[in-house]
């Protein structure tokens, strides 16, 4: 096909993960902290994650985090001095394990972006902590890896305009606020209008989806939103937050999207990026289930689609 000839990348899928993403965590807590480990395991079993295509990020230097966060907030989180109220809003108990994984994940998203610049496409097997604000944590999100990575790419002069396309079922309110006056990063959130956070921020483009929307309608609204975001932002890099909490059985989502719908969505977005020669890095975003193995397979969908497309476009 004609557009294959114009591809400027030698496509190969790069993955980013770290063994410390899943740490010893209270089992009764509703946050599925083991899903990161299970996702990597599952992709290894599928032959998608191998020793040669999987990269391990280091821990963040404070300067990287200051691309998107207040130094005082960073210092208080790192030294376990957040107030009880702040911890409640964060939604996760502070521990050394939480601290370690939190400092690694933004480097993981940034590394996935750098690998995508080189290879055309890359997937971080974590990330998408889009409720993290400039100076506070919220909704299981402490550091905003999306804003940190986008700002880092811009600061390093590697790209001119980043589109953050966020289809997690919840609005990317932290990302929107941190980047609201930044004309080099365009934020687009496609989310269920009646879901967390109650008080929405203003993204550059918000696509509000009514509660209980079914798969076909969801896909149509999502695709229209993506095309509009592309036209408005004209990006030379895309970060795709492929949250799977739009899935009909997700306990924190209020939409009725099937697994096939999630797959069709991820295929649509990633295929458009590759057709348009725009490098894309994916993060997994939100997804909840008591069965963390099943949940990991749900998060694997975006990676599987990226894998298939990277082979097709080679
Ligand atoms: Zn979510």
mmCIF file of C-alpha atoms and ligand atoms in Angstrom:
data_model
loop_
_atom_site.group_PDB
_atom_site.id
_atom_site.type_symbol
_atom_site.label_atom_id
_atom_site.label_comp_id
_atom_site.label_asym_id
_atom_site.label_seq_id
_atom_site.Cartn_x
_atom_site.Cartn_y
_atom_site.Cartn_z
ATOM 1 C CA UNK A 1 0.000 0.000 0.000
ATOM 2 C CA UNK A 2 1.157 3.462 -0.841
ATOM 3 C CA UNK A 3 1.531 4.892 2.611
ATOM 4 C CA UNK A 4 3.915 2.129 3.722
ATOM 5 C CA UNK A 5 6.549 3.581 1.437
ATOM 6 C CA UNK A 6 6.447 6.902 3.238
ATOM 7 C CA UNK A 7 7.058 5.474 6.703
ATOM 8 C CA UNK A 8 10.201 7.068 8.050
ATOM 9 C CA UNK A 9 10.730 4.681 10.949
ATOM 10 C CA UNK A 10 12.029 1.186 11.039
ATOM 11 C CA UNK A 11 9.102 -0.124 13.011
ATOM 12 C CA UNK A 12 9.780 -2.380 15.888
ATOM 13 C CA UNK A 13 7.893 -2.425 19.131
ATOM 14 C CA UNK A 14 9.822 -1.410 22.235
ATOM 15 C CA UNK A 15 8.411 -2.077 25.712
ATOM 16 C CA UNK A 16 9.251 -0.437 29.015
ATOM 17 C CA UNK A 17 8.643 -1.940 32.438
ATOM 18 C CA UNK A 18 10.237 -2.378 35.868
ATOM 19 C CA UNK A 19 9.929 -5.198 38.446
ATOM 20 C CA UNK A 20 9.299 -2.664 41.203
ATOM 21 C CA UNK A 21 6.061 -1.393 39.615
ATOM 22 C CA UNK A 22 4.227 -4.123 41.533
ATOM 23 C CA UNK A 23 5.383 -4.195 45.151
ATOM 24 C CA UNK A 24 4.155 -5.745 48.381
ATOM 25 C CA UNK A 25 0.749 -4.073 48.720
ATOM 26 C CA UNK A 26 -2.303 -4.481 51.010
ATOM 27 C CA UNK A 27 -4.400 -7.176 49.323
ATOM 28 C CA UNK A 28 -7.754 -5.743 50.343
ATOM 29 C CA UNK A 29 -7.006 -2.357 48.767
ATOM 30 C CA UNK A 30 -9.073 -1.630 45.652
ATOM 31 C CA UNK A 31 -6.035 -0.501 43.631
ATOM 32 C CA UNK A 32 -4.733 -3.484 41.616
ATOM 33 C CA UNK A 33 -1.019 -3.033 42.271
ATOM 34 C CA UNK A 34 -0.027 -6.482 40.952
ATOM 35 C CA UNK A 35 -1.390 -5.806 37.446
ATOM 36 C CA UNK A 36 1.905 -4.351 36.212
ATOM 37 C CA UNK A 37 3.794 -7.551 36.996
ATOM 38 C CA UNK A 38 1.041 -9.745 35.556
ATOM 39 C CA UNK A 39 0.915 -7.637 32.381
ATOM 40 C CA UNK A 40 4.621 -8.117 31.757
ATOM 41 C CA UNK A 41 4.327 -11.846 32.509
ATOM 42 C CA UNK A 42 1.395 -12.235 30.124
ATOM 43 C CA UNK A 43 3.213 -10.412 27.306
ATOM 44 C CA UNK A 44 6.252 -12.645 27.834
ATOM 45 C CA UNK A 45 4.008 -15.711 27.565
ATOM 46 C CA UNK A 46 2.588 -14.324 24.313
ATOM 47 C CA UNK A 47 6.095 -13.835 22.911
ATOM 48 C CA UNK A 48 5.502 -10.076 22.630
ATOM 49 C CA UNK A 49 7.883 -9.076 25.435
ATOM 50 C CA UNK A 50 11.385 -10.447 24.961
ATOM 51 C CA UNK A 51 14.781 -9.754 26.489
ATOM 52 C CA UNK A 52 15.765 -7.688 23.457
ATOM 53 C CA UNK A 53 12.727 -5.410 23.156
ATOM 54 C CA UNK A 54 12.106 -4.732 26.858
ATOM 55 C CA UNK A 55 13.753 -1.754 28.558
ATOM 56 C CA UNK A 56 14.049 -0.929 32.256
ATOM 57 C CA UNK A 57 13.893 2.718 33.367
ATOM 58 C CA UNK A 58 15.875 4.208 36.237
ATOM 59 C CA UNK A 59 14.632 6.362 39.094
ATOM 60 C CA UNK A 60 13.772 10.012 38.399
ATOM 61 C CA UNK A 61 16.060 12.891 39.194
ATOM 62 C CA UNK A 62 14.197 15.701 40.897
ATOM 63 C CA UNK A 63 14.781 18.035 37.894
ATOM 64 C CA UNK A 64 12.742 15.728 35.672
ATOM 65 C CA UNK A 65 9.799 15.804 38.068
ATOM 66 C CA UNK A 66 10.007 19.576 38.398
ATOM 67 C CA UNK A 67 9.001 19.722 34.742
ATOM 68 C CA UNK A 68 5.457 19.309 36.021
ATOM 69 C CA UNK A 69 5.435 19.489 39.822
ATOM 70 C CA UNK A 70 5.938 21.864 42.724
ATOM 71 C CA UNK A 71 9.309 21.322 44.507
ATOM 72 C CA UNK A 72 7.686 21.579 47.956
ATOM 73 C CA UNK A 73 5.088 18.900 47.111
ATOM 74 C CA UNK A 74 7.783 16.593 45.697
ATOM 75 C CA UNK A 75 9.884 17.025 48.806
ATOM 76 C CA UNK A 76 6.970 16.321 51.154
ATOM 77 C CA UNK A 77 5.957 13.195 49.225
ATOM 78 C CA UNK A 78 9.508 11.820 49.092
ATOM 79 C CA UNK A 79 10.049 12.397 52.829
ATOM 80 C CA UNK A 80 6.608 11.013 53.831
ATOM 81 C CA UNK A 81 5.362 14.349 55.120
ATOM 82 C CA UNK A 82 2.028 14.546 53.309
ATOM 83 C CA UNK A 83 -0.891 15.298 55.622
ATOM 84 C CA UNK A 84 -3.569 12.675 56.360
ATOM 85 C CA UNK A 85 -5.962 14.641 54.177
ATOM 86 C CA UNK A 86 -3.470 14.609 51.296
ATOM 87 C CA UNK A 87 -2.931 10.843 51.727
ATOM 88 C CA UNK A 88 -6.697 10.256 51.644
ATOM 89 C CA UNK A 89 -6.988 12.209 48.413
ATOM 90 C CA UNK A 90 -4.022 10.254 46.988
ATOM 91 C CA UNK A 91 -5.927 7.027 47.747
ATOM 92 C CA UNK A 92 -2.781 4.923 48.348
ATOM 93 C CA UNK A 93 -0.936 4.206 51.616
ATOM 94 C CA UNK A 94 2.566 5.718 51.684
ATOM 95 C CA UNK A 95 5.387 3.164 51.831
ATOM 96 C CA UNK A 96 8.980 2.787 50.644
ATOM 97 C CA UNK A 97 7.657 0.508 47.886
ATOM 98 C CA UNK A 98 5.166 3.123 46.742
ATOM 99 C CA UNK A 99 7.896 5.769 46.770
ATOM 100 C CA UNK A 100 10.267 3.641 44.663
ATOM 101 C CA UNK A 101 7.681 2.753 41.981
ATOM 102 C CA UNK A 102 6.377 6.321 41.886
ATOM 103 C CA UNK A 103 9.834 7.723 41.134
ATOM 104 C CA UNK A 104 10.463 5.165 38.379
ATOM 105 C CA UNK A 105 7.186 5.364 36.440
ATOM 106 C CA UNK A 106 7.579 8.906 34.973
ATOM 107 C CA UNK A 107 11.036 7.876 33.720
ATOM 108 C CA UNK A 108 9.342 4.849 32.151
ATOM 109 C CA UNK A 109 6.895 6.998 30.206
ATOM 110 C CA UNK A 110 9.684 9.378 29.171
ATOM 111 C CA UNK A 111 11.821 6.432 28.046
ATOM 112 C CA UNK A 112 8.888 4.983 26.074
ATOM 113 C CA UNK A 113 8.557 8.370 24.327
ATOM 114 C CA UNK A 114 12.252 8.387 23.451
ATOM 115 C CA UNK A 115 12.013 4.832 22.102
ATOM 116 C CA UNK A 116 8.931 5.801 20.078
ATOM 117 C CA UNK A 117 10.847 8.702 18.550
ATOM 118 C CA UNK A 118 13.442 6.214 17.380
ATOM 119 C CA UNK A 119 11.217 3.260 16.441
ATOM 120 C CA UNK A 120 7.842 4.840 15.645
ATOM 121 C CA UNK A 121 5.989 3.119 18.457
ATOM 122 C CA UNK A 122 6.684 2.063 22.044
ATOM 123 C CA UNK A 123 4.599 0.941 25.022
ATOM 124 C CA UNK A 124 5.084 1.654 28.700
ATOM 125 C CA UNK A 125 3.565 -1.175 30.736
ATOM 126 C CA UNK A 126 2.472 1.346 33.382
ATOM 127 C CA UNK A 127 1.813 5.107 33.481
ATOM 128 C CA UNK A 128 -1.143 7.326 32.712
ATOM 129 C CA UNK A 129 -1.394 8.817 36.215
ATOM 130 C CA UNK A 130 -3.466 11.688 34.916
ATOM 131 C CA UNK A 131 -5.157 12.842 38.152
ATOM 132 C CA UNK A 132 -1.805 13.948 39.613
ATOM 133 C CA UNK A 133 -1.784 17.757 39.866
ATOM 134 C CA UNK A 134 1.032 20.300 40.128
ATOM 135 C CA UNK A 135 1.068 20.192 43.916
ATOM 136 C CA UNK A 136 -1.179 17.372 45.063
ATOM 137 C CA UNK A 137 -1.937 13.710 44.491
ATOM 138 C CA UNK A 138 -5.420 12.488 43.650
ATOM 139 C CA UNK A 139 -7.240 9.305 42.646
ATOM 140 C CA UNK A 140 -4.260 6.878 42.904
ATOM 141 C CA UNK A 141 -2.075 9.332 40.930
ATOM 142 C CA UNK A 142 0.973 10.980 42.501
ATOM 143 C CA UNK A 143 3.208 12.162 39.668
ATOM 144 C CA UNK A 144 1.834 13.110 36.263
ATOM 145 C CA UNK A 145 4.009 11.037 33.914
ATOM 146 C CA UNK A 146 2.127 12.351 30.865
ATOM 147 C CA UNK A 147 2.923 15.994 31.591
ATOM 148 C CA UNK A 148 6.475 15.174 32.727
ATOM 149 C CA UNK A 149 7.252 13.210 29.554
ATOM 150 C CA UNK A 150 5.612 15.732 27.198
ATOM 151 C CA UNK A 151 7.429 18.663 28.802
ATOM 152 C CA UNK A 152 10.721 16.770 28.710
ATOM 153 C CA UNK A 153 10.413 16.053 24.973
ATOM 154 C CA UNK A 154 9.630 19.710 24.299
ATOM 155 C CA UNK A 155 12.421 21.022 26.552
ATOM 156 C CA UNK A 156 14.945 18.703 24.917
ATOM 157 C CA UNK A 157 13.894 20.108 21.521
ATOM 158 C CA UNK A 158 13.014 16.655 20.230
ATOM 159 C CA UNK A 159 9.500 17.567 19.133
ATOM 160 C CA UNK A 160 7.507 20.734 18.543
ATOM 161 C CA UNK A 161 3.974 19.738 19.467
ATOM 162 C CA UNK A 162 2.759 16.851 21.601
ATOM 163 C CA UNK A 163 -0.808 15.560 21.629
ATOM 164 C CA UNK A 164 -1.799 13.726 24.803
ATOM 165 C CA UNK A 165 -4.803 11.629 23.772
ATOM 166 C CA UNK A 166 -6.349 10.223 26.932
ATOM 167 C CA UNK A 167 -9.206 7.728 26.660
ATOM 168 C CA UNK A 168 -9.208 6.541 30.281
ATOM 169 C CA UNK A 169 -12.874 6.633 31.399
ATOM 170 C CA UNK A 170 -12.025 9.392 33.898
ATOM 171 C CA UNK A 171 -11.094 12.906 32.853
ATOM 172 C CA UNK A 172 -7.365 13.694 32.747
ATOM 173 C CA UNK A 173 -7.878 16.657 35.059
ATOM 174 C CA UNK A 174 -4.335 16.849 36.438
ATOM 175 C CA UNK A 175 -2.821 16.771 32.960
ATOM 176 C CA UNK A 176 -5.233 19.478 31.764
ATOM 177 C CA UNK A 177 -4.440 21.798 34.673
ATOM 178 C CA UNK A 178 -0.668 21.338 34.624
ATOM 179 C CA UNK A 179 -0.546 22.018 30.881
ATOM 180 C CA UNK A 180 -3.357 24.581 30.581
ATOM 181 C CA UNK A 181 -1.063 27.465 29.613
ATOM 182 C CA UNK A 182 1.333 25.368 27.556
ATOM 183 C CA UNK A 183 0.750 25.794 23.825
ATOM 184 C CA UNK A 184 3.314 23.124 22.932
ATOM 185 C CA UNK A 185 1.251 20.326 24.448
ATOM 186 C CA UNK A 186 -2.367 19.730 23.433
ATOM 187 C CA UNK A 187 -4.493 17.781 25.901
ATOM 188 C CA UNK A 188 -7.524 15.806 24.759
ATOM 189 C CA UNK A 189 -9.579 13.755 27.220
ATOM 190 C CA UNK A 190 -12.333 11.377 26.095
ATOM 191 C CA UNK A 191 -14.189 10.412 29.259
ATOM 192 C CA UNK A 192 -17.514 9.546 30.863
ATOM 193 C CA UNK A 193 -19.078 12.846 31.897
ATOM 194 C CA UNK A 194 -20.714 11.457 35.067
ATOM 195 C CA UNK A 195 -17.549 9.954 36.525
ATOM 196 C CA UNK A 196 -14.644 11.021 38.761
ATOM 197 C CA UNK A 197 -13.475 13.760 39.113
ATOM 198 C CA UNK A 198 -16.725 15.504 40.075
ATOM 199 C CA UNK A 199 -15.211 18.897 39.312
ATOM 200 C CA UNK A 200 -13.736 18.719 35.816
ATOM 201 C CA UNK A 201 -10.768 20.682 34.558
ATOM 202 C CA UNK A 202 -10.672 22.137 31.057
ATOM 203 C CA UNK A 203 -8.540 20.212 28.592
ATOM 204 C CA UNK A 204 -7.711 21.744 25.206
ATOM 205 C CA UNK A 205 -10.404 19.383 23.947
ATOM 206 C CA UNK A 206 -12.843 17.507 26.180
ATOM 207 C CA UNK A 207 -15.085 14.822 24.751
ATOM 208 C CA UNK A 208 -17.805 14.046 27.302
ATOM 209 C CA UNK A 209 -19.445 10.679 26.832
ATOM 210 C CA UNK A 210 -22.842 9.971 28.431
ATOM 211 C CA UNK A 211 -23.117 7.242 31.045
ATOM 212 C CA UNK A 212 -23.967 3.729 29.732
ATOM 213 C CA UNK A 213 -22.901 4.505 26.149
ATOM 214 C CA UNK A 214 -22.595 1.305 24.086
ATOM 215 C CA UNK A 215 -19.578 0.152 22.071
ATOM 216 C CA UNK A 216 -20.480 1.350 18.556
ATOM 217 C CA UNK A 217 -21.473 4.828 19.656
ATOM 218 C CA UNK A 218 -18.416 5.045 21.910
ATOM 219 C CA UNK A 219 -16.101 4.169 19.028
ATOM 220 C CA UNK A 220 -17.729 6.743 16.801
ATOM 221 C CA UNK A 221 -17.418 9.541 19.385
ATOM 222 C CA UNK A 222 -13.845 8.524 20.225
ATOM 223 C CA UNK A 223 -12.742 8.452 16.565
ATOM 224 C CA UNK A 224 -14.385 11.822 15.828
ATOM 225 C CA UNK A 225 -12.653 13.222 18.907
ATOM 226 C CA UNK A 226 -9.276 11.869 17.836
ATOM 227 C CA UNK A 227 -9.596 13.315 14.324
ATOM 228 C CA UNK A 228 -10.610 16.671 15.780
ATOM 229 C CA UNK A 229 -7.664 16.621 18.202
ATOM 230 C CA UNK A 230 -5.289 15.788 15.332
ATOM 231 C CA UNK A 231 -6.672 18.613 13.189
ATOM 232 C CA UNK A 232 -6.526 21.177 16.004
ATOM 233 C CA UNK A 233 -3.105 20.253 17.372
ATOM 234 C CA UNK A 234 -1.145 19.047 14.307
ATOM 235 C CA UNK A 235 1.189 17.068 16.553
ATOM 236 C CA UNK A 236 4.587 15.608 15.721
ATOM 237 C CA UNK A 237 4.346 13.271 18.709
ATOM 238 C CA UNK A 238 1.444 11.509 20.439
ATOM 239 C CA UNK A 239 1.167 10.052 23.923
ATOM 240 C CA UNK A 240 -1.780 7.671 24.073
ATOM 241 C CA UNK A 241 -3.327 6.860 27.454
ATOM 242 C CA UNK A 242 -5.163 3.622 26.677
ATOM 243 C CA UNK A 243 -7.091 3.230 29.956
ATOM 244 C CA UNK A 244 -9.281 0.121 29.954
ATOM 245 C CA UNK A 245 -11.749 1.316 32.597
ATOM 246 C CA UNK A 246 -14.201 2.039 29.758
ATOM 247 C CA UNK A 247 -14.795 -1.750 29.747
ATOM 248 C CA UNK A 248 -18.381 -2.635 30.664
ATOM 249 C CA UNK A 249 -17.447 -4.731 33.727
ATOM 250 C CA UNK A 250 -14.930 -2.276 35.165
ATOM 251 C CA UNK A 251 -16.074 -1.398 38.708
ATOM 252 C CA UNK A 252 -15.009 2.254 38.340
ATOM 253 C CA UNK A 253 -16.244 2.853 34.803
ATOM 254 C CA UNK A 254 -19.793 3.704 33.793
ATOM 255 C CA UNK A 255 -19.649 2.872 30.097
ATOM 256 C CA UNK A 256 -20.715 -0.302 28.270
ATOM 257 C CA UNK A 257 -17.757 -0.920 25.998
ATOM 258 C CA UNK A 258 -16.957 -4.528 25.068
ATOM 259 C CA UNK A 259 -13.452 -6.014 24.979
ATOM 260 C CA UNK A 260 -13.694 -6.055 21.171
ATOM 261 C CA UNK A 261 -14.554 -2.358 21.420
ATOM 262 C CA UNK A 262 -11.429 -1.654 23.466
ATOM 263 C CA UNK A 263 -9.385 -3.506 20.852
ATOM 264 C CA UNK A 264 -11.031 -1.627 17.971
ATOM 265 C CA UNK A 265 -10.349 1.667 19.743
ATOM 266 C CA UNK A 266 -6.657 0.956 20.316
ATOM 267 C CA UNK A 267 -6.240 -0.344 16.773
ATOM 268 C CA UNK A 268 -7.884 2.777 15.336
ATOM 269 C CA UNK A 269 -5.738 5.245 17.269
ATOM 270 C CA UNK A 270 -2.427 3.446 16.759
ATOM 271 C CA UNK A 271 -3.067 2.736 13.085
ATOM 272 C CA UNK A 272 -3.855 6.395 12.428
ATOM 273 C CA UNK A 273 -0.624 7.438 14.167
ATOM 274 C CA UNK A 274 1.430 5.078 12.003
ATOM 275 C CA UNK A 275 -0.410 6.049 8.789
ATOM 276 C CA UNK A 276 0.290 9.692 9.550
ATOM 277 C CA UNK A 277 3.952 9.014 10.404
ATOM 278 C CA UNK A 278 3.496 10.386 13.910
ATOM 279 C CA UNK A 279 5.504 8.509 16.548
ATOM 280 C CA UNK A 280 3.337 7.278 19.414
ATOM 281 C CA UNK A 281 4.039 6.090 22.944
ATOM 282 C CA UNK A 282 1.323 4.287 24.886
ATOM 283 C CA UNK A 283 0.699 4.124 28.626
ATOM 284 C CA UNK A 284 -1.781 1.739 30.225
ATOM 285 C CA UNK A 285 -3.900 4.159 32.292
ATOM 286 C CA UNK A 286 -6.732 3.005 34.536
ATOM 287 C CA UNK A 287 -8.301 -0.419 34.791
ATOM 288 C CA UNK A 288 -9.804 -2.201 37.788
ATOM 289 C CA UNK A 289 -10.812 -5.766 38.572
ATOM 290 C CA UNK A 290 -10.558 -8.113 41.526
ATOM 291 C CA UNK A 291 -8.985 -10.625 39.129
ATOM 292 C CA UNK A 292 -5.692 -8.927 38.350
ATOM 293 C CA UNK A 293 -4.689 -11.572 35.810
ATOM 294 C CA UNK A 294 -7.804 -10.872 33.743
ATOM 295 C CA UNK A 295 -7.173 -7.168 34.158
ATOM 296 C CA UNK A 296 -3.597 -7.561 32.919
ATOM 297 C CA UNK A 297 -4.910 -9.265 29.773
ATOM 298 C CA UNK A 298 -7.208 -6.295 29.246
ATOM 299 C CA UNK A 299 -4.261 -3.888 29.533
ATOM 300 C CA UNK A 300 -2.356 -6.109 27.091
ATOM 301 C CA UNK A 301 -4.819 -5.254 24.300
ATOM 302 C CA UNK A 302 -3.152 -1.939 23.402
ATOM 303 C CA UNK A 303 0.251 -3.620 23.409
ATOM 304 C CA UNK A 304 -1.004 -6.483 21.238
ATOM 305 C CA UNK A 305 -2.432 -4.019 18.731
ATOM 306 C CA UNK A 306 0.822 -2.044 18.762
ATOM 307 C CA UNK A 307 2.730 -5.291 18.187
ATOM 308 C CA UNK A 308 0.534 -6.343 15.241
ATOM 309 C CA UNK A 309 0.720 -2.920 13.636
ATOM 310 C CA UNK A 310 4.466 -2.609 14.096
ATOM 311 C CA UNK A 311 4.863 -5.915 12.221
ATOM 312 C CA UNK A 312 2.434 -4.835 9.486
ATOM 313 C CA UNK A 313 4.177 -1.528 8.934
ATOM 314 C CA UNK A 314 7.705 -2.977 8.977
HETATM 315 ZN ZN1 LIG B 1 -9.543 5.926 35.061
#
